[in-house]
Amino acid sequence: MFKRFKVQIADEFPTAKVKKVAGYFDLPPAKRSEILESKTPAVSLLTALEDDGIIGEERGVDDLCEAFEFCSLKRLARIAEDSFLELKKPGSDLPDGGVMNTKVGREELKKILQNELRREQCIEVAMFLGLSESHLESIDSHKKPGEKLFEILFDGQLIGDSNVGVLVVALKNRGINRVATLIASAGPGQRVCHEESILSASAGSSLASQPSVELSKCICKADKFDELKLDDGKLVSIECQQCKNVWIAGAEPAEDEIMLRYNGDSFFYRTPLQMALDLSKISHETVTNASCLKRGDHIVMNRKGMYDHHAILVADVEQSKMHVVHWTTNFLAVVAAVASGNKKAIIEKEKIDFPGEVKRVKYPKEDAPDLVVARAHMLHRKREEYEYSFTENNCETLATHCKIGKGYSIQAEALKQSKGMLARGFRYITGSK
């Protein structure tokens, strides 16, 4: 059970903060170096703390939460506390029996995934289920990707007896129907279910005739969500506070979709766009006519030839006035705030003049304008919770988060993928690492 806790926290733990938290616990220099040099520093730190008896299933995570608070990771402290309490609830751990209360045991299911799924199919299923980039990399680099996918999902307790139907839906969604049928038709009278046995299939039944999975909690089993609303109060989507999966408001379920009931309304799981984003296809379009800009656009404004500033348009342009959400436009104010240690409350929503020319960032795939704008409004409403960082939490990461659900520096990531782009150099002072 505690392994699942470590996986959940590590996915939210900024690598740049691992060294500071390790210092808080006064770990030996050799151990700190080993942690920082590992491929997954956050997991290595949490494992070291568990081995030393500082945290654990019986010991609890109070000391870890205090360390997060001390290191200005208050949001992560809340996540750690809530995640541990959730895992301690009766029934949250996996039983030792078969995965689906059927003749199919874990070893047999493991063999199905290992023998029947190609490497690219394993990655597609992992993407659909919203696994982290580190998980995707570990699956892709493993000699037996199907076995690694099973290990992450079941040994890591991200999927268990009560929601293995989610795996079946993921397989169906990616068009891997034969493997889905193998699992769903594993034996006489077997059940593939989530909660109230919503998704069920008897031996030999057609998966195409089965309804969508309906949940009352997120895939990660958490039941606390942030509501993403527009200015008029329209609820566009909900975001799980624990795993950050996004659920889109909708009317009727389509086949192969996972539906969640929240306050009586239907929401559908959205495959994370950033997982499949082809950075080489991201481009910039110069716009000199303000009327060409649209609500939900990610725009870039050059500041006196010194740096590029990013913002999200939350309304259509009116009389050359752009209504945006962004970190403050005053670069000197940002520098002063960071230097003074007061890094909060500088996300602004305001109307600014169209400067005569901006660049619009064009993504190969992006979320709908309503969701983009709703994310921007939520960031502004919760601005007291966010700390500015020149390299990790800046105007560009705010804009990319609104557009695709993950905040990061497009140019820095693109440079990692294409050495040939190095000649272009860095122009984003506020958005490059």
mmCIF file with all atom_site columns, N, CA and C in Angstrom, residues 282-330:
data_model
loop_
_atom_site.group_PDB
_atom_site.id
_atom_site.type_symbol
_atom_site.label_atom_id
_atom_site.label_alt_id
_atom_site.label_comp_id
_atom_site.label_asym_id
_atom_site.label_entity_id
_atom_site.label_seq_id
_atom_site.pdbx_PDB_ins_code
_atom_site.Cartn_x
_atom_site.Cartn_y
_atom_site.Cartn_z
_atom_site.occupancy
_atom_site.B_iso_or_equiv
_atom_site.pdbx_formal_charge
_atom_site.auth_seq_id
_atom_site.auth_comp_id
_atom_site.auth_asym_id
_atom_site.auth_atom_id
_atom_site.pdbx_PDB_model_num
ATOM 1   N N  . ILE A 1 282 ? 5.006   22.200 -32.923 1.00 0.00 ? 282 ILE A N  1
ATOM 2   C CA . ILE A 1 282 ? 4.575   23.448 -32.299 1.00 0.00 ? 282 ILE A CA 1
ATOM 3   C C  . ILE A 1 282 ? 5.225   24.610 -33.044 1.00 0.00 ? 282 ILE A C  1
ATOM 4   N N  . SER A 1 283 ? 4.434   25.626 -33.369 1.00 0.00 ? 283 SER A N  1
ATOM 5   C CA . SER A 1 283 ? 4.972   26.749 -34.142 1.00 0.00 ? 283 SER A CA 1
ATOM 6   C C  . SER A 1 283 ? 4.406   28.064 -33.618 1.00 0.00 ? 283 SER A C  1
ATOM 7   N N  . HIS A 1 284 ? 4.934   29.176 -34.144 1.00 0.00 ? 284 HIS A N  1
ATOM 8   C CA . HIS A 1 284 ? 4.480   30.508 -33.776 1.00 0.00 ? 284 HIS A CA 1
ATOM 9   C C  . HIS A 1 284 ? 3.975   31.228 -35.028 1.00 0.00 ? 284 HIS A C  1
ATOM 10  N N  . GLU A 1 285 ? 2.846   31.871 -34.888 1.00 0.00 ? 285 GLU A N  1
ATOM 11  C CA . GLU A 1 285 ? 2.237   32.618 -35.987 1.00 0.00 ? 285 GLU A CA 1
ATOM 12  C C  . GLU A 1 285 ? 2.185   34.094 -35.617 1.00 0.00 ? 285 GLU A C  1
ATOM 13  N N  . THR A 1 286 ? 2.757   34.937 -36.449 1.00 0.00 ? 286 THR A N  1
ATOM 14  C CA . THR A 1 286 ? 2.742   36.380 -36.185 1.00 0.00 ? 286 THR A CA 1
ATOM 15  C C  . THR A 1 286 ? 1.365   36.962 -36.486 1.00 0.00 ? 286 THR A C  1
ATOM 16  N N  . VAL A 1 287 ? 0.818   37.724 -35.538 1.00 0.00 ? 287 VAL A N  1
ATOM 17  C CA . VAL A 1 287 ? -0.504  38.343 -35.685 1.00 0.00 ? 287 VAL A CA 1
ATOM 18  C C  . VAL A 1 287 ? -0.350  39.856 -35.535 1.00 0.00 ? 287 VAL A C  1
ATOM 19  N N  . THR A 1 288 ? -0.747  40.587 -36.552 1.00 0.00 ? 288 THR A N  1
ATOM 20  C CA . THR A 1 288 ? -0.658  42.057 -36.500 1.00 0.00 ? 288 THR A CA 1
ATOM 21  C C  . THR A 1 288 ? -2.030  42.718 -36.440 1.00 0.00 ? 288 THR A C  1
ATOM 22  N N  . ASN A 1 289 ? -3.080  41.920 -36.595 1.00 0.00 ? 289 ASN A N  1
ATOM 23  C CA . ASN A 1 289 ? -4.453  42.429 -36.527 1.00 0.00 ? 289 ASN A CA 1
ATOM 24  C C  . ASN A 1 289 ? -5.119  41.862 -35.280 1.00 0.00 ? 289 ASN A C  1
ATOM 25  N N  . ALA A 1 290 ? -5.430  42.731 -34.326 1.00 0.00 ? 290 ALA A N  1
ATOM 26  C CA . ALA A 1 290 ? -5.977  42.283 -33.042 1.00 0.00 ? 290 ALA A CA 1
ATOM 27  C C  . ALA A 1 290 ? -7.267  41.488 -33.203 1.00 0.00 ? 290 ALA A C  1
ATOM 28  N N  . SER A 1 291 ? -8.054  41.790 -34.219 1.00 0.00 ? 291 SER A N  1
ATOM 29  C CA . SER A 1 291 ? -9.338  41.108 -34.407 1.00 0.00 ? 291 SER A CA 1
ATOM 30  C C  . SER A 1 291 ? -9.164  39.645 -34.805 1.00 0.00 ? 291 SER A C  1
ATOM 31  N N  . CYS A 1 292 ? -7.953  39.272 -35.200 1.00 0.00 ? 292 CYS A N  1
ATOM 32  C CA . CYS A 1 292 ? -7.682  37.881 -35.568 1.00 0.00 ? 292 CYS A CA 1
ATOM 33  C C  . CYS A 1 292 ? -7.443  36.991 -34.349 1.00 0.00 ? 292 CYS A C  1
ATOM 34  N N  . LEU A 1 293 ? -7.217  37.610 -33.216 1.00 0.00 ? 293 LEU A N  1
ATOM 35  C CA . LEU A 1 293 ? -6.995  36.836 -31.996 1.00 0.00 ? 293 LEU A CA 1
ATOM 36  C C  . LEU A 1 293 ? -8.320  36.318 -31.452 1.00 0.00 ? 293 LEU A C  1
ATOM 37  N N  . LYS A 1 294 ? -8.285  35.128 -30.858 1.00 0.00 ? 294 LYS A N  1
ATOM 38  C CA . LYS A 1 294 ? -9.487  34.498 -30.350 1.00 0.00 ? 294 LYS A CA 1
ATOM 39  C C  . LYS A 1 294 ? -9.323  34.113 -28.885 1.00 0.00 ? 294 LYS A C  1
ATOM 40  N N  . ARG A 1 295 ? -10.450 34.054 -28.228 1.00 0.00 ? 295 ARG A N  1
ATOM 41  C CA . ARG A 1 295 ? -10.504 33.604 -26.839 1.00 0.00 ? 295 ARG A CA 1
ATOM 42  C C  . ARG A 1 295 ? -9.854  32.224 -26.710 1.00 0.00 ? 295 ARG A C  1
ATOM 43  N N  . GLY A 1 296 ? -8.971  32.092 -25.726 1.00 0.00 ? 296 GLY A N  1
ATOM 44  C CA . GLY A 1 296 ? -8.269  30.829 -25.520 1.00 0.00 ? 296 GLY A CA 1
ATOM 45  C C  . GLY A 1 296 ? -6.909  30.773 -26.177 1.00 0.00 ? 296 GLY A C  1
ATOM 46  N N  . ASP A 1 297 ? -6.534  31.805 -26.936 1.00 0.00 ? 297 ASP A N  1
ATOM 47  C CA . ASP A 1 297 ? -5.221  31.829 -27.590 1.00 0.00 ? 297 ASP A CA 1
ATOM 48  C C  . ASP A 1 297 ? -4.090  31.973 -26.573 1.00 0.00 ? 297 ASP A C  1
ATOM 49  N N  . HIS A 1 298 ? -2.989  31.303 -26.858 1.00 0.00 ? 298 HIS A N  1
ATOM 50  C CA . HIS A 1 298 ? -1.738  31.490 -26.121 1.00 0.00 ? 298 HIS A CA 1
ATOM 51  C C  . HIS A 1 298 ? -0.910  32.472 -26.935 1.00 0.00 ? 298 HIS A C  1
ATOM 52  N N  . ILE A 1 299 ? -0.682  33.653 -26.381 1.00 0.00 ? 299 ILE A N  1
ATOM 53  C CA . ILE A 1 299 ? 0.032   34.679 -27.130 1.00 0.00 ? 299 ILE A CA 1
ATOM 54  C C  . ILE A 1 299 ? 1.387   34.981 -26.484 1.00 0.00 ? 299 ILE A C  1
ATOM 55  N N  . VAL A 1 300 ? 2.323   35.454 -27.318 1.00 0.00 ? 300 VAL A N  1
ATOM 56  C CA . VAL A 1 300 ? 3.659   35.805 -26.870 1.00 0.00 ? 300 VAL A CA 1
ATOM 57  C C  . VAL A 1 300 ? 3.943   37.243 -27.291 1.00 0.00 ? 300 VAL A C  1
ATOM 58  N N  . MET A 1 301 ? 4.328   38.067 -26.333 1.00 0.00 ? 301 MET A N  1
ATOM 59  C CA . MET A 1 301 ? 4.633   39.480 -26.598 1.00 0.00 ? 301 MET A CA 1
ATOM 60  C C  . MET A 1 301 ? 6.102   39.750 -26.275 1.00 0.00 ? 301 MET A C  1
ATOM 61  N N  . ASN A 1 302 ? 6.799   40.370 -27.200 1.00 0.00 ? 302 ASN A N  1
ATOM 62  C CA . ASN A 1 302 ? 8.201   40.699 -26.966 1.00 0.00 ? 302 ASN A CA 1
ATOM 63  C C  . ASN A 1 302 ? 8.295   42.004 -26.177 1.00 0.00 ? 302 ASN A C  1
ATOM 64  N N  . ARG A 1 303 ? 9.100   41.978 -25.116 1.00 0.00 ? 303 ARG A N  1
ATOM 65  C CA . ARG A 1 303 ? 9.249   43.141 -24.241 1.00 0.00 ? 303 ARG A CA 1
ATOM 66  C C  . ARG A 1 303 ? 10.549  43.883 -24.557 1.00 0.00 ? 303 ARG A C  1
ATOM 67  N N  . LYS A 1 304 ? 10.437  44.878 -25.426 1.00 0.00 ? 304 LYS A N  1
ATOM 68  C CA . LYS A 1 304 ? 11.563  45.776 -25.731 1.00 0.00 ? 304 LYS A CA 1
ATOM 69  C C  . LYS A 1 304 ? 12.805  45.014 -26.187 1.00 0.00 ? 304 LYS A C  1
ATOM 70  N N  . GLY A 1 305 ? 12.570  43.888 -26.875 1.00 0.00 ? 305 GLY A N  1
ATOM 71  C CA . GLY A 1 305 ? 13.686  43.113 -27.390 1.00 0.00 ? 305 GLY A CA 1
ATOM 72  C C  . GLY A 1 305 ? 14.480  42.373 -26.337 1.00 0.00 ? 305 GLY A C  1
ATOM 73  N N  . MET A 1 306 ? 14.019  42.404 -25.078 1.00 0.00 ? 306 MET A N  1
ATOM 74  C CA . MET A 1 306 ? 14.765  41.791 -23.983 1.00 0.00 ? 306 MET A CA 1
ATOM 75  C C  . MET A 1 306 ? 14.314  40.363 -23.685 1.00 0.00 ? 306 MET A C  1
ATOM 76  N N  . TYR A 1 307 ? 13.012  40.143 -23.673 1.00 0.00 ? 307 TYR A N  1
ATOM 77  C CA . TYR A 1 307 ? 12.496  38.815 -23.329 1.00 0.00 ? 307 TYR A CA 1
ATOM 78  C C  . TYR A 1 307 ? 11.090  38.672 -23.894 1.00 0.00 ? 307 TYR A C  1
ATOM 79  N N  . ASP A 1 308 ? 10.598  37.449 -23.945 1.00 0.00 ? 308 ASP A N  1
ATOM 80  C CA . ASP A 1 308 ? 9.244   37.171 -24.410 1.00 0.00 ? 308 ASP A CA 1
ATOM 81  C C  . ASP A 1 308 ? 8.321   36.923 -23.229 1.00 0.00 ? 308 ASP A C  1
ATOM 82  N N  . HIS A 1 309 ? 7.134   37.479 -23.296 1.00 0.00 ? 309 HIS A N  1
ATOM 83  C CA . HIS A 1 309 ? 6.143   37.337 -22.232 1.00 0.00 ? 309 HIS A CA 1
ATOM 84  C C  . HIS A 1 309 ? 4.930   36.592 -22.777 1.00 0.00 ? 309 HIS A C  1
ATOM 85  N N  . HIS A 1 310 ? 4.449   35.614 -22.006 1.00 0.00 ? 310 HIS A N  1
ATOM 86  C CA . HIS A 1 310 ? 3.359   34.742 -22.445 1.00 0.00 ? 310 HIS A CA 1
ATOM 87  C C  . HIS A 1 310 ? 2.084   35.020 -21.648 1.00 0.00 ? 310 HIS A C  1
ATOM 88  N N  . ALA A 1 311 ? 0.937   34.855 -22.296 1.00 0.00 ? 311 ALA A N  1
ATOM 89  C CA . ALA A 1 311 ? -0.350  35.095 -21.635 1.00 0.00 ? 311 ALA A CA 1
ATOM 90  C C  . ALA A 1 311 ? -1.436  34.275 -22.334 1.00 0.00 ? 311 ALA A C  1
ATOM 91  N N  . ILE A 1 312 ? -2.565  34.149 -21.661 1.00 0.00 ? 312 ILE A N  1
ATOM 92  C CA . ILE A 1 312 ? -3.732  33.465 -22.221 1.00 0.00 ? 312 ILE A CA 1
ATOM 93  C C  . ILE A 1 312 ? -4.865  34.482 -22.374 1.00 0.00 ? 312 ILE A C  1
ATOM 94  N N  . LEU A 1 313 ? -5.437  34.552 -23.576 1.00 0.00 ? 313 LEU A N  1
ATOM 95  C CA . LEU A 1 313 ? -6.601  35.407 -23.802 1.00 0.00 ? 313 LEU A CA 1
ATOM 96  C C  . LEU A 1 313 ? -7.845  34.727 -23.236 1.00 0.00 ? 313 LEU A C  1
ATOM 97  N N  . VAL A 1 314 ? -8.532  35.383 -22.314 1.00 0.00 ? 314 VAL A N  1
ATOM 98  C CA . VAL A 1 314 ? -9.721  34.787 -21.712 1.00 0.00 ? 314 VAL A CA 1
ATOM 99  C C  . VAL A 1 314 ? -11.011 35.375 -22.300 1.00 0.00 ? 314 VAL A C  1
ATOM 100 N N  . ALA A 1 315 ? -10.867 36.275 -23.277 1.00 0.00 ? 315 ALA A N  1
ATOM 101 C CA . ALA A 1 315 ? -12.025 36.845 -23.981 1.00 0.00 ? 315 ALA A CA 1
ATOM 102 C C  . ALA A 1 315 ? -11.551 37.346 -25.339 1.00 0.00 ? 315 ALA A C  1
ATOM 103 N N  . ASP A 1 316 ? -12.472 37.490 -26.272 1.00 0.00 ? 316 ASP A N  1
ATOM 104 C CA . ASP A 1 316 ? -12.112 38.048 -27.570 1.00 0.00 ? 316 ASP A CA 1
ATOM 105 C C  . ASP A 1 316 ? -11.663 39.497 -27.403 1.00 0.00 ? 316 ASP A C  1
ATOM 106 N N  . VAL A 1 317 ? -10.795 39.947 -28.279 1.00 0.00 ? 317 VAL A N  1
ATOM 107 C CA . VAL A 1 317 ? -10.268 41.314 -28.220 1.00 0.00 ? 317 VAL A CA 1
ATOM 108 C C  . VAL A 1 317 ? -11.372 42.311 -28.558 1.00 0.00 ? 317 VAL A C  1
ATOM 109 N N  . GLU A 1 318 ? -11.477 43.361 -27.752 1.00 0.00 ? 318 GLU A N  1
ATOM 110 C CA . GLU A 1 318 ? -12.453 44.423 -27.990 1.00 0.00 ? 318 GLU A CA 1
ATOM 111 C C  . GLU A 1 318 ? -11.740 45.769 -28.009 1.00 0.00 ? 318 GLU A C  1
ATOM 112 N N  . GLN A 1 319 ? -11.877 46.503 -29.121 1.00 0.00 ? 319 GLN A N  1
ATOM 113 C CA . GLN A 1 319 ? -11.272 47.821 -29.265 1.00 0.00 ? 319 GLN A CA 1
ATOM 114 C C  . GLN A 1 319 ? -9.788  47.808 -28.907 1.00 0.00 ? 319 GLN A C  1
ATOM 115 N N  . SER A 1 320 ? -9.101  46.811 -29.444 1.00 0.00 ? 320 SER A N  1
ATOM 116 C CA . SER A 1 320 ? -7.648  46.657 -29.253 1.00 0.00 ? 320 SER A CA 1
ATOM 117 C C  . SER A 1 320 ? -7.246  46.440 -27.794 1.00 0.00 ? 320 SER A C  1
ATOM 118 N N  . LYS A 1 321 ? -8.199  45.986 -26.981 1.00 0.00 ? 321 LYS A N  1
ATOM 119 C CA . LYS A 1 321 ? -7.895  45.643 -25.595 1.00 0.00 ? 321 LYS A CA 1
ATOM 120 C C  . LYS A 1 321 ? -7.910  44.118 -25.452 1.00 0.00 ? 321 LYS A C  1
ATOM 121 N N  . MET A 1 322 ? -6.839  43.576 -24.934 1.00 0.00 ? 322 MET A N  1
ATOM 122 C CA . MET A 1 322 ? -6.735  42.136 -24.733 1.00 0.00 ? 322 MET A CA 1
ATOM 123 C C  . MET A 1 322 ? -6.981  41.808 -23.255 1.00 0.00 ? 322 MET A C  1
ATOM 124 N N  . HIS A 1 323 ? -7.978  40.946 -23.012 1.00 0.00 ? 323 HIS A N  1
ATOM 125 C CA . HIS A 1 323 ? -8.296  40.520 -21.647 1.00 0.00 ? 323 HIS A CA 1
ATOM 126 C C  . HIS A 1 323 ? -7.517  39.231 -21.388 1.00 0.00 ? 323 HIS A C  1
ATOM 127 N N  . VAL A 1 324 ? -6.506  39.287 -20.536 1.00 0.00 ? 324 VAL A N  1
ATOM 128 C CA . VAL A 1 324 ? -5.582  38.159 -20.368 1.00 0.00 ? 324 VAL A CA 1
ATOM 129 C C  . VAL A 1 324 ? -5.450  37.734 -18.910 1.00 0.00 ? 324 VAL A C  1
ATOM 130 N N  . VAL A 1 325 ? -5.002  36.482 -18.748 1.00 0.00 ? 325 VAL A N  1
ATOM 131 C CA . VAL A 1 325 ? -4.529  35.977 -17.456 1.00 0.00 ? 325 VAL A CA 1
ATOM 132 C C  . VAL A 1 325 ? -3.059  35.632 -17.652 1.00 0.00 ? 325 VAL A C  1
ATOM 133 N N  . HIS A 1 326 ? -2.205  36.108 -16.737 1.00 0.00 ? 326 HIS A N  1
ATOM 134 C CA . HIS A 1 326 ? -0.766  35.911 -16.874 1.00 0.00 ? 326 HIS A CA 1
ATOM 135 C C  . HIS A 1 326 ? -0.081  36.281 -15.574 1.00 0.00 ? 326 HIS A C  1
ATOM 136 N N  . TRP A 1 327 ? 1.197   35.900 -15.477 1.00 0.00 ? 327 TRP A N  1
ATOM 137 C CA . TRP A 1 327 ? 1.998   36.481 -14.407 1.00 0.00 ? 327 TRP A CA 1
ATOM 138 C C  . TRP A 1 327 ? 2.187   37.962 -14.749 1.00 0.00 ? 327 TRP A C  1
ATOM 139 N N  . THR A 1 328 ? 2.415   38.761 -13.771 1.00 0.00 ? 328 THR A N  1
ATOM 140 C CA . THR A 1 328 ? 2.469   40.201 -13.958 1.00 0.00 ? 328 THR A CA 1
ATOM 141 C C  . THR A 1 328 ? 3.362   40.602 -15.132 1.00 0.00 ? 328 THR A C  1
ATOM 142 N N  . THR A 1 329 ? 2.925   41.626 -15.871 1.00 0.00 ? 329 THR A N  1
ATOM 143 C CA . THR A 1 329 ? 3.689   42.093 -17.033 1.00 0.00 ? 329 THR A CA 1
ATOM 144 C C  . THR A 1 329 ? 4.925   42.896 -16.624 1.00 0.00 ? 329 THR A C  1
ATOM 145 N N  . ASN A 1 330 ? 4.949   43.323 -15.374 1.00 0.00 ? 330 ASN A N  1
ATOM 146 C CA . ASN A 1 330 ? 6.063   44.151 -14.910 1.00 0.00 ? 330 ASN A CA 1
ATOM 147 C C  . ASN A 1 330 ? 7.242   43.260 -14.520 1.00 0.00 ? 330 ASN A C  1
#
